[in-house]
Amino acid sequence: MTEKLPLPKKVTVCEVAPRDGFQAISTWIPTDEKIKIIRRLAQTGISSLEIASFVHPRAIPQMKDADKVVSTVIESLGGIDIRALVPNLKGAERAVDAGVMKLKTMLSATDSHSLSNANATSKDAQQKLTPIFDFAAKKNVTVMGSISVAFGCPFEGKVPVERLIEIISRYDAMGVKEISLADTTGMAHPKQVYESLAILQKEFPEMVYSMHFHNTRGMALANTLAALQRGVTRYDSAISGLGGCPYAPGASGNVATEDVVHMLEEMNIKTGINERNLLDASREISEMLQIKGDSYLLVAGPTSTLHEEKITKQKKVEQ
Amino acid sequence: MTEKLPLPKKVTVCEVAPRDGFQAISTWIPTDEKIKIIRRLAQTGISSLEIASFVHPRAIPQMKDADKVVSTVIESLGGIDIRALVPNLKGAERAVDAGVMKLKTMLSATDSHSLSNANATSKDAQQKLTPIFDFAAKKNVTVMGSISVAFGCPFEGKVPVERLIEIISRYDAMGVKEISLADTTGMAHPKQVYESLAILQKEFPEMVYSMHFHNTRGMALANTLAALQRGVTRYDSAISGLGGCPYAPGASGNVATEDVVHMLEEMNIKTGINERNLLDASREISEMLQIKGDSYLLVAGPTSTLHEEKITKQKKVEQ
């Protein structure tokens, strides 16, 4: 047993609220407010941002102004690694027209989830992505490949790592250098994350992995710890925990950026993000969107600053 | 880097709701209801239970019926390792009179917290425990030693492991064989938990450690994962996450038993607890106490059973 946990010194946290967060909010967020929120997020020191999803407006009405939002704001986001989610060629063209130089494709690990999300089996859906890659190659734009329900599928249960190997092999053949493993409905556990990554890293030593954890069952930070121990340095999160499914009230969605950053910084893993500024941004953005905000830090504040007064009151019930 | 996380095959989860949970509820819980809840908890398959705190009624009015509760119910709890918290000799006498054969002493890692909780420095407070140990020796009763704010103190911040070594040395000299490390206000992080345990295990190889995590900043399960990797097999938790400080609405208290057990069982670490029965118990007990209940499982359910209907609705917002 080692004396210390093997942890990276620096990680990149990708803020996905403008995509995964906004699309989960059913009430319309005005374009200028989306822009305001993205600009506020940029002030926190984030180095990576998933800025929008260029899907068909009928699929996700909240994203119908993606072109306007992105083209308006992208110039002012110098130094931030910007990416957008694109389901098809049309989406890729719109994203690149808006100035996005990094695309992310969607794919479900299981056929049941793929059929319900993309009306095609996982393999067929992946083949349908080819035009995106051809277009990206022409435009000299990067494409990363994401895998939804990568660890567990609400229809099929646990996802065997062999399934991920098949999909990543195909992504690899398409030229993908970075894979996003998304625990879409929060079904992964740390042992599974650690052991799956060990196998994938052995199978595809050159591939870069990026983790997208939802906190549905409270294991997102534990899963993050497991992935950190595999040397993974890229993590998605959404400020205020935006992205909880509006159909399941109270159900946690994306792990909150402030909670992830707090744990990382507490462990002396650098994120480049200003924690205090981030927490302020979380409060401001929750207010703008008139949502309660779903993060521990919003309630408890960082470890470094508890209110003495509150604590004194607590003393009688502490153990 | 190993291919697998080093995890124990079996752990003991100690249910602390009847003590750490109840005492955090300001409205009076009738004696027969406390008994009913303890009996319900026993049906879930728990093997360890912190049944009450024998403190002065003025200190924690909720615990004034501890004698009645424990003496009434203890006979029916055969097979469950029962312990009670005792602050002084009087409490120890009451606990043993009620039939408790395992006592837990309280002690703060820092002087500021100790002075505010016990009106004495940590060292003085520990010396004041001597009569409990003398009494326990006479009665042939076990005493375990707990350390509050073991990782972080709201007044003093991070607690250096040297401080724990001093306190454990004194406990060791008093004959303690099991130490409970309590992250009373949720200030610990996984790296700290792992590295502190590594040092303590080296310093006191014979000592058994038991972890008491609060989920104030969402890191309880990540901290549990870190402790599991140090081979620790004893964890406290409270059903429905009972124990949140009533003075800090929304602030998470003890990590929820159902969330801990779910993660452990998902990782194939046996707890002996029936997950479904436990989740039912959590719902029933939350209802009895008319509290919302603060656990992920109460909202999302176990990984193994998501509602297809809910999921189908979700598909549009999933990634």
XYZ file of C-alpha atoms in Angstrom:
638
model
C 0.000 0.000 0.000
C 1.441 3.379 -0.984
C 1.731 6.175 1.571
C 0.153 8.691 -0.788
C -2.655 8.613 -3.334
C -1.282 8.932 -6.871
C -2.887 12.191 -7.974
C -2.142 14.581 -10.836
C -0.834 18.050 -9.911
C -3.071 19.901 -12.348
C -6.411 19.168 -14.014
C -8.684 20.872 -16.516
C -12.280 21.360 -15.444
C -14.607 21.880 -18.411
C -17.647 24.022 -17.574
C -20.670 22.499 -19.336
C -23.491 24.603 -17.877
C -24.068 26.588 -21.100
C -24.794 23.283 -22.852
C -25.737 20.469 -20.475
C -27.109 22.932 -17.949
C -29.152 25.271 -20.127
C -30.701 22.457 -22.147
C -32.131 21.001 -18.940
C -33.973 24.239 -18.160
C -37.405 24.151 -19.758
C -38.187 27.851 -19.442
C -36.597 29.975 -22.177
C -33.336 31.713 -21.229
C -33.034 34.928 -23.290
C -30.045 35.035 -25.644
C -28.445 38.036 -23.936
C -28.731 36.284 -20.578
C -26.984 33.191 -21.958
C -24.227 35.476 -23.216
C -24.024 37.256 -19.862
C -23.695 33.931 -18.036
C -20.964 32.670 -20.376
C -19.046 35.932 -19.919
C -19.409 35.643 -16.128
C -18.133 32.058 -16.236
C -15.099 33.196 -18.230
C -14.169 35.542 -15.362
C -13.703 32.619 -12.939
C -10.534 31.423 -14.639
C -11.990 28.359 -16.376
C -9.737 27.029 -19.135
C -12.320 24.861 -20.895
C -15.955 25.476 -21.830
C -18.681 23.457 -23.548
C -20.478 26.436 -24.967
C -23.572 25.062 -26.700
C -25.237 22.199 -28.492
C -25.948 22.695 -32.185
C -28.934 20.375 -32.305
C -32.144 20.815 -34.262
C -34.237 23.565 -32.618
C -37.170 21.152 -32.374
C -35.061 18.642 -30.426
C -33.920 21.201 -27.836
C -35.639 24.598 -28.251
C -33.397 26.087 -25.550
C -30.452 25.707 -27.968
C -32.086 27.324 -31.008
C -30.049 30.508 -30.490
C -26.713 28.667 -30.225
C -25.401 30.340 -33.415
C -26.153 33.818 -32.076
C -24.856 33.098 -28.580
C -21.588 31.555 -29.731
C -20.772 33.961 -32.550
C -21.432 36.922 -30.236
C -19.337 35.755 -27.322
C -16.560 33.569 -28.741
C -14.223 36.423 -29.645
C -14.079 37.487 -26.007
C -13.159 34.010 -24.739
C -9.507 33.983 -25.819
C -7.412 31.425 -23.932
C -10.401 29.224 -23.139
C -10.644 25.870 -24.907
C -14.120 26.100 -26.460
C -16.084 23.118 -27.701
C -19.630 22.532 -28.865
C -21.780 19.440 -29.053
C -22.874 18.501 -32.584
C -25.243 15.640 -33.448
C -24.781 15.781 -37.229
C -23.142 17.524 -40.213
C -25.610 20.400 -40.128
C -24.769 21.005 -36.480
C -21.041 20.815 -37.231
C -21.408 23.390 -40.023
C -23.367 25.733 -37.746
C -20.799 25.337 -34.950
C -17.829 26.065 -37.225
C -19.656 28.992 -38.828
C -20.126 30.388 -35.310
C -16.377 30.119 -34.733
C -16.065 26.862 -32.798
C -12.810 24.985 -33.483
C -13.523 21.885 -31.364
C -16.542 19.655 -31.832
C -17.921 16.922 -29.609
C -20.001 14.114 -31.044
C -22.710 12.276 -29.109
C -23.073 8.519 -28.935
C -24.757 6.110 -26.555
C -22.893 3.082 -25.265
C -26.006 0.910 -25.431
C -28.443 0.261 -28.272
C -31.520 0.846 -26.113
C -30.333 4.298 -25.086
C -29.075 5.021 -28.598
C -32.401 4.034 -30.152
C -34.299 6.217 -27.710
C -31.941 9.196 -28.184
C -30.802 8.881 -31.802
C -33.236 6.410 -33.360
C -30.360 4.153 -34.335
C -28.256 1.428 -32.793
C -24.979 2.574 -31.237
C -22.977 1.269 -34.189
C -25.265 2.812 -36.839
C -25.308 6.104 -34.948
C -21.515 6.104 -34.919
C -21.313 5.479 -38.668
C -23.732 8.370 -39.202
C -21.077 10.616 -37.597
C -18.660 10.146 -40.519
C -19.769 13.312 -42.391
C -18.927 15.355 -39.279
C -15.395 13.976 -39.286
C -14.950 14.527 -43.030
C -16.153 18.107 -42.669
C -13.955 18.710 -39.604
C -10.906 17.380 -41.448
C -11.554 19.809 -44.308
C -11.987 22.699 -41.891
C -9.047 21.566 -39.749
C -11.300 21.388 -36.703
C -10.799 18.944 -33.803
C -13.488 16.386 -32.977
C -13.707 14.611 -29.640
C -15.931 11.582 -29.197
C -18.297 11.289 -26.269
C -19.952 8.121 -25.026
C -23.187 8.530 -23.063
C -24.337 5.998 -20.430
C -20.720 4.785 -20.588
C -20.879 2.994 -17.228
C -24.539 2.264 -16.764
C -27.684 2.439 -18.872
C -31.123 2.962 -17.324
C -32.507 0.434 -19.815
C -29.720 -2.158 -19.873
C -27.974 -1.697 -16.533
C -24.201 -1.978 -16.165
C -22.255 -1.382 -19.372
C -19.424 -3.901 -19.913
C -16.074 -2.300 -20.729
C -15.929 -4.441 -23.894
C -18.737 -2.242 -25.218
C -16.606 0.853 -24.622
C -13.627 -0.801 -26.333
C -15.703 -1.452 -29.487
C -16.931 2.136 -29.616
C -13.541 3.671 -28.855
C -11.927 1.451 -31.526
C -14.309 2.922 -34.079
C -13.740 6.462 -32.776
C -10.002 5.771 -32.928
C -10.322 4.696 -36.567
C -12.196 7.956 -37.242
C -9.220 9.895 -35.883
C -10.525 10.772 -32.431
C -7.788 11.652 -29.937
C -9.994 12.469 -26.919
C -12.873 10.423 -25.511
C -15.489 11.788 -23.110
C -16.912 9.068 -20.870
C -20.300 10.276 -19.637
C -22.059 8.720 -16.652
C -25.293 10.192 -17.972
C -27.654 8.916 -15.303
C -25.194 8.592 -12.420
C -24.843 4.821 -12.379
C -21.054 4.520 -12.173
C -19.210 3.597 -8.988
C -15.537 4.249 -8.178
C -14.349 0.643 -8.539
C -15.950 0.432 -11.979
C -14.506 3.795 -13.050
C -11.023 2.824 -11.899
C -11.019 -0.653 -13.420
C -12.669 0.409 -16.688
C -10.090 3.169 -17.136
C -7.251 0.739 -16.368
C -8.450 -1.513 -19.187
C -9.119 1.332 -21.645
C -5.758 2.970 -20.973
C -4.041 -0.332 -21.656
C -6.104 -0.875 -24.826
C -5.664 2.693 -26.143
C -2.493 4.111 -24.571
C -2.495 7.223 -26.766
C -6.122 8.161 -26.131
C -6.922 11.101 -23.825
C -9.881 10.533 -21.504
C -12.260 13.134 -20.160
C -14.820 12.272 -17.472
C -18.387 13.542 -17.340
C -19.968 12.564 -14.022
C -23.501 13.189 -12.864
C -24.097 13.168 -9.119
C -27.417 11.344 -9.210
C -26.405 8.913 -6.474
C -23.834 11.087 -4.727
C -20.808 9.269 -6.134
C -19.535 11.905 -8.590
C -16.693 13.096 -6.345
C -15.764 9.536 -5.388
C -15.766 8.629 -9.089
C -13.609 11.688 -9.739
C -11.163 10.491 -7.072
C -11.008 7.083 -8.757
C -10.345 8.635 -12.186
C -7.709 10.970 -10.726
C -5.898 7.872 -9.472
C -5.833 6.637 -13.070
C -4.136 9.898 -14.048
C -7.174 11.383 -15.809
C -6.847 15.165 -15.893
C -10.047 16.291 -17.652
C -13.409 16.605 -15.888
C -16.744 18.090 -16.898
C -18.945 19.870 -14.383
C -21.692 22.489 -14.355
C -21.825 25.545 -12.137
C -24.537 25.304 -9.440
C -24.973 21.670 -10.491
C -27.087 22.793 -13.443
C -28.348 19.981 -15.594
C -30.580 18.139 -13.166
C -33.366 16.550 -15.176
C -36.432 18.821 -14.987
C -38.632 15.714 -15.105
C -37.126 14.328 -11.907
C -37.338 17.127 -9.338
C -34.470 17.047 -6.875
C -32.535 14.546 -8.922
C -28.980 15.770 -9.165
C -27.579 16.248 -12.619
C -24.041 17.309 -13.413
C -21.735 17.440 -10.454
C -21.366 21.106 -9.429
C -18.219 22.856 -10.657
C -17.712 24.557 -7.294
C -17.832 21.207 -5.483
C -15.358 19.573 -7.891
C -12.984 22.544 -7.865
C -13.174 22.737 -4.065
C -12.219 19.079 -3.666
C -9.418 19.374 -6.214
C -7.965 22.546 -4.739
C -8.246 21.093 -1.203
C -6.132 18.181 -2.461
C -3.680 20.722 -3.893
C -4.578 19.815 -7.472
C -4.489 23.047 -9.455
C -7.455 24.001 -11.656
C -6.537 27.598 -12.465
C -9.999 28.581 -11.248
C -10.512 31.195 -8.533
C -12.667 29.368 -5.968
C -14.201 32.453 -4.373
C -14.958 34.036 -7.701
C -16.475 30.744 -8.867
C -18.764 30.535 -5.844
C -19.863 34.135 -6.382
C -20.547 33.295 -10.024
C -22.612 30.301 -8.918
C -24.776 32.530 -6.690
C -25.155 35.196 -9.386
C -26.018 32.671 -12.110
C -28.513 30.824 -9.874
C -30.160 34.197 -9.255
C -30.220 35.106 -12.948
C -31.826 31.773 -13.791
C -34.040 31.928 -10.702
C -33.034 28.433 -9.649
C -32.084 27.266 -6.177
C -28.703 25.947 -7.227
C -27.633 22.433 -6.359
C -24.164 22.396 -4.792
C -22.723 21.746 -1.361
C -20.521 24.808 -1.518
C -23.525 27.095 -2.057
C -24.845 25.867 1.305
C -21.718 25.234 3.344
C -19.117 27.472 1.752
C -15.504 26.382 1.334
C -13.703 24.568 4.158
C -11.533 27.623 4.642
C -14.356 29.927 5.717
C -17.022 28.805 8.157
C -18.978 31.394 10.077
C -17.876 31.336 13.702
C -21.351 32.380 14.812
C -22.990 29.443 13.058
C -20.426 27.047 14.470
C -20.887 28.255 18.013
C -24.588 27.493 17.695
C -23.705 24.104 16.286
C -21.553 23.045 19.207
C -24.350 21.375 21.132
C -25.142 18.984 18.313
C -21.631 18.244 17.180
C -19.820 15.008 17.872
C -0.260 1.901 -11.025
C -2.327 -1.105 -9.915
C -5.090 -2.467 -12.153
C -7.549 -2.592 -9.272
C -8.323 -0.414 -6.271
C -7.289 -2.141 -3.043
C -10.658 -2.493 -1.296
C -11.823 -4.630 1.621
C -14.380 -7.364 0.855
C -16.558 -6.627 3.860
C -17.194 -3.566 6.033
C -19.253 -2.724 9.095
C -21.564 0.255 8.782
C -22.550 1.682 12.165
C -25.975 3.343 12.164
C -25.747 6.502 14.276
C -29.158 8.061 13.617
C -30.536 7.228 17.094
C -27.706 9.275 18.578
C -26.145 11.748 16.141
C -29.401 11.996 14.187
C -31.962 12.361 16.965
C -29.886 14.866 18.926
C -29.891 17.170 15.913
C -33.699 17.252 15.853
C -34.932 20.074 18.059
C -38.564 18.971 18.316
C -39.139 16.237 20.908
C -39.284 12.674 19.554
C -41.525 10.594 21.865
C -39.779 7.689 23.618
C -41.933 5.036 21.968
C -41.188 6.521 18.549
C -37.449 6.395 19.218
C -37.886 2.731 20.171
C -39.949 2.056 17.072
C -37.280 3.609 14.848
C -34.479 1.631 16.474
C -36.472 -1.596 16.021
C -37.096 -0.701 12.371
C -33.392 -0.069 11.835
C -32.575 -3.461 13.331
C -34.697 -5.101 10.618
C -32.425 -3.791 7.853
C -29.571 -6.121 8.775
C -27.284 -3.547 10.405
C -24.565 -5.137 12.522
C -23.571 -2.030 14.487
C -25.646 0.689 16.150
C -24.841 3.847 18.119
C -27.996 3.772 20.181
C -27.931 6.927 22.303
C -25.903 9.575 24.060
C -25.974 9.508 27.859
C -25.354 13.224 28.280
C -26.871 15.553 30.840
C -30.538 16.191 29.944
C -29.884 19.927 29.992
C -27.096 19.567 27.430
C -29.234 17.612 24.949
C -32.901 17.376 26.052
C -33.632 15.021 23.145
C -31.470 12.396 24.899
C -33.064 12.665 28.359
C -34.969 9.387 27.838
C -31.847 7.461 26.739
C -32.076 5.149 29.777
C -35.691 4.222 29.020
C -35.119 3.847 25.258
C -32.040 1.663 25.605
C -33.205 -0.540 28.481
C -36.494 -1.165 26.657
C -35.054 -2.070 23.292
C -31.592 -3.541 23.902
C -32.790 -7.083 24.666
C -34.324 -7.325 21.211
C -31.143 -6.264 19.423
C -29.198 -9.505 19.761
C -26.391 -9.849 17.247
C -26.013 -6.093 16.794
C -22.892 -4.433 18.196
C -24.443 -1.720 20.395
C -22.548 1.295 21.635
C -23.485 4.529 23.382
C -21.788 7.883 23.645
C -20.835 8.898 27.195
C -19.314 12.256 28.169
C -18.497 11.367 31.795
C -18.675 8.754 34.576
C -22.327 9.470 35.275
C -23.142 8.851 31.614
C -21.093 5.657 31.635
C -22.964 4.398 34.705
C -26.330 5.179 33.126
C -25.312 3.467 29.866
C -24.127 0.300 31.594
C -27.214 0.262 33.831
C -29.286 0.369 30.654
C -27.414 -2.669 29.337
C -24.815 -1.120 27.029
C -21.541 -3.073 26.869
C -19.600 -0.700 24.601
C -19.007 2.956 25.395
C -17.706 5.735 23.171
C -15.994 8.759 24.667
C -16.019 12.216 23.088
C -12.982 14.383 22.590
C -12.139 17.293 20.294
C -8.899 17.325 18.339
C -8.457 21.055 18.863
C -8.496 23.161 22.017
C -10.858 25.775 20.566
C -13.465 23.148 19.721
C -12.845 21.324 23.004
C -13.240 24.511 25.025
C -16.498 25.349 23.261
C -17.856 21.792 23.612
C -16.356 20.557 26.875
C -15.092 23.716 28.580
C -11.605 22.217 28.750
C -8.557 21.920 26.525
C -8.306 18.705 24.529
C -5.668 17.294 26.886
C -7.577 18.205 30.060
C -10.811 16.832 28.599
C -9.041 13.563 27.845
C -7.700 13.281 31.394
C -11.226 13.873 32.689
C -12.235 10.654 30.878
C -10.139 8.489 33.237
C -13.032 7.669 35.607
C -14.996 6.281 32.633
C -12.137 3.910 31.818
C -11.705 2.843 35.452
C -15.432 2.171 35.723
C -15.506 0.310 32.380
C -12.561 -1.880 33.473
C -14.439 -2.827 36.643
C -17.589 -3.608 34.691
C -15.652 -5.352 31.918
C -17.128 -2.976 29.327
C -15.322 -1.863 26.163
C -14.519 1.797 25.559
C -13.731 3.234 22.157
C -12.241 6.695 21.815
C -13.650 9.211 19.364
C -11.928 12.333 18.120
C -14.167 15.150 16.863
C -13.019 17.665 14.233
C -10.245 15.135 13.570
C -9.406 16.510 10.118
C -10.569 20.100 10.282
C -11.808 22.477 12.958
C -14.145 25.366 12.150
C -12.154 27.543 14.558
C -8.604 26.394 13.812
C -8.810 25.035 10.276
C -6.866 21.962 9.169
C -5.854 19.632 11.987
C -2.260 18.377 11.704
C -1.921 14.593 12.034
C 0.593 15.165 14.864
C -2.352 16.367 16.936
C -4.143 13.059 16.291
C -1.004 11.118 17.206
C -0.818 12.881 20.605
C -4.468 12.157 21.383
C -4.346 8.555 20.156
C -1.166 7.955 22.209
C -3.083 9.004 25.305
C -6.120 6.914 24.330
C -3.734 4.016 23.688
C -2.274 4.407 27.185
C -5.842 4.351 28.562
C -6.357 0.959 26.899
C -8.408 2.053 23.857
C -8.356 -0.469 21.002
C -10.659 1.402 18.560
C -10.506 5.044 17.495
C -13.362 6.887 15.814
C -12.109 9.703 13.586
C -14.964 12.170 13.155
C -15.019 14.788 10.400
C -17.548 16.704 12.469
C -18.060 19.664 10.176
C -17.167 18.036 6.857
C -13.769 19.593 6.335
C -11.766 16.494 5.380
C -10.699 15.717 1.822
C -9.691 12.313 0.419
C -5.961 13.033 0.142
C -5.879 14.127 3.776
C -7.901 11.100 4.926
C -5.638 8.698 3.032
C -2.365 10.254 4.133
C -3.431 10.787 7.751
C -4.517 7.146 8.004
C -1.244 5.987 6.446
C 0.679 7.810 9.185
C -1.624 6.707 12.021
C -1.602 3.079 10.899
C 2.200 3.146 10.887
C 2.291 4.832 14.304
C -0.327 2.559 15.917
C -0.358 -0.701 13.931
C -2.637 -2.483 16.425
C -5.278 0.257 16.598
C -8.613 -0.244 14.822
C -9.960 2.851 13.049
C -13.557 3.772 12.472
C -14.532 6.701 10.233
C -17.332 9.164 10.909
C -17.847 11.383 7.860
C -20.263 14.250 7.461
C -21.218 15.185 3.920
C -21.193 18.938 4.442
C -19.137 19.569 1.307
C -20.140 16.478 -0.643
C -16.888 14.609 -0.045
C -18.103 11.936 2.408
C -18.222 9.145 -0.187
C -14.889 10.211 -1.692
C -13.414 10.242 1.829
C -14.920 6.799 2.396
C -13.243 5.574 -0.796
C -9.908 6.943 0.438
C -10.293 5.223 3.831
C -11.343 1.961 2.149
C -8.066 2.082 0.234
C -6.287 2.219 3.596
C -8.110 -0.948 4.598
C -10.489 0.733 7.061
C -13.593 -1.436 7.510
C -15.734 0.582 9.946
C -17.900 3.528 8.900
C -20.565 5.555 10.684
C -23.608 6.867 8.836
C -27.159 7.941 9.609
C -30.274 6.796 7.804
C -31.844 9.551 5.663
C -28.732 11.604 6.364
C -30.121 12.543 9.768
C -27.882 14.781 11.802
C -27.781 17.899 9.683
C -27.351 20.852 11.985
C -30.781 22.386 12.648
C -29.130 25.816 12.801
C -27.804 25.533 9.255
C -30.799 24.628 7.077
C -29.825 22.483 4.130
C -26.371 21.819 5.475
C -25.733 18.120 5.182
C -24.859 16.288 8.351
C -23.972 12.629 8.571
C -23.573 10.905 5.245
C -26.745 8.889 4.593
C -26.543 5.177 5.400
C -28.409 4.271 2.208
C -25.906 6.228 0.085
C -22.896 4.632 1.792
C -24.345 1.127 1.648
C -25.317 1.612 -2.000
C -21.777 2.636 -2.982
C -20.238 -0.204 -0.981
C -22.590 -2.872 -2.356
C -22.124 -1.515 -5.905
C -18.394 -2.037 -5.407
C -19.156 -5.564 -4.185
C -18.128 -4.745 -0.623
C -20.492 -6.626 1.660
C -22.286 -4.789 4.474
C -24.817 -7.442 5.478
C -27.522 -4.805 5.044
C -30.524 -5.347 2.786
C -30.446 -2.304 0.483
C -34.132 -2.332 -0.447
C -35.216 -2.823 3.135
C -32.868 -0.019 4.184
C -34.329 2.397 1.649
C -37.862 1.505 2.781
C -36.760 2.106 6.371
C -35.344 5.496 5.344
C -38.711 6.492 3.834
C -40.682 5.220 6.827
C -38.396 6.914 9.366
C -38.384 10.219 7.458
C -42.185 10.057 7.533
C -42.311 9.239 11.251
C -40.020 12.184 12.001
C -41.772 14.368 9.429
C -38.478 15.311 7.816
C -37.670 15.474 4.119
C -34.774 13.079 4.349
C -31.391 13.980 2.907
C -30.041 11.180 0.741
C -29.460 10.641 -2.956
C -31.027 7.203 -2.885
C -34.310 8.608 -1.543
C -34.512 10.719 -4.699
C -32.898 8.563 -7.361
C -33.286 5.025 -6.041
C -30.581 2.417 -6.425
C -28.704 2.053 -9.714
C -30.372 -1.299 -10.238
C -33.913 0.109 -10.529
C -34.593 3.248 -12.530
C -38.121 3.878 -13.735
C -38.245 3.348 -17.479
C -41.029 5.925 -17.750
C -38.962 8.603 -16.045
C -35.954 7.773 -18.176
C -37.869 7.944 -21.421
C -38.947 11.465 -20.520
C -35.344 12.277 -19.693
C -33.938 11.282 -23.042
C -34.236 14.730 -24.558
C -31.988 16.289 -21.948
C -29.485 13.493 -21.617
C -25.987 13.542 -23.017
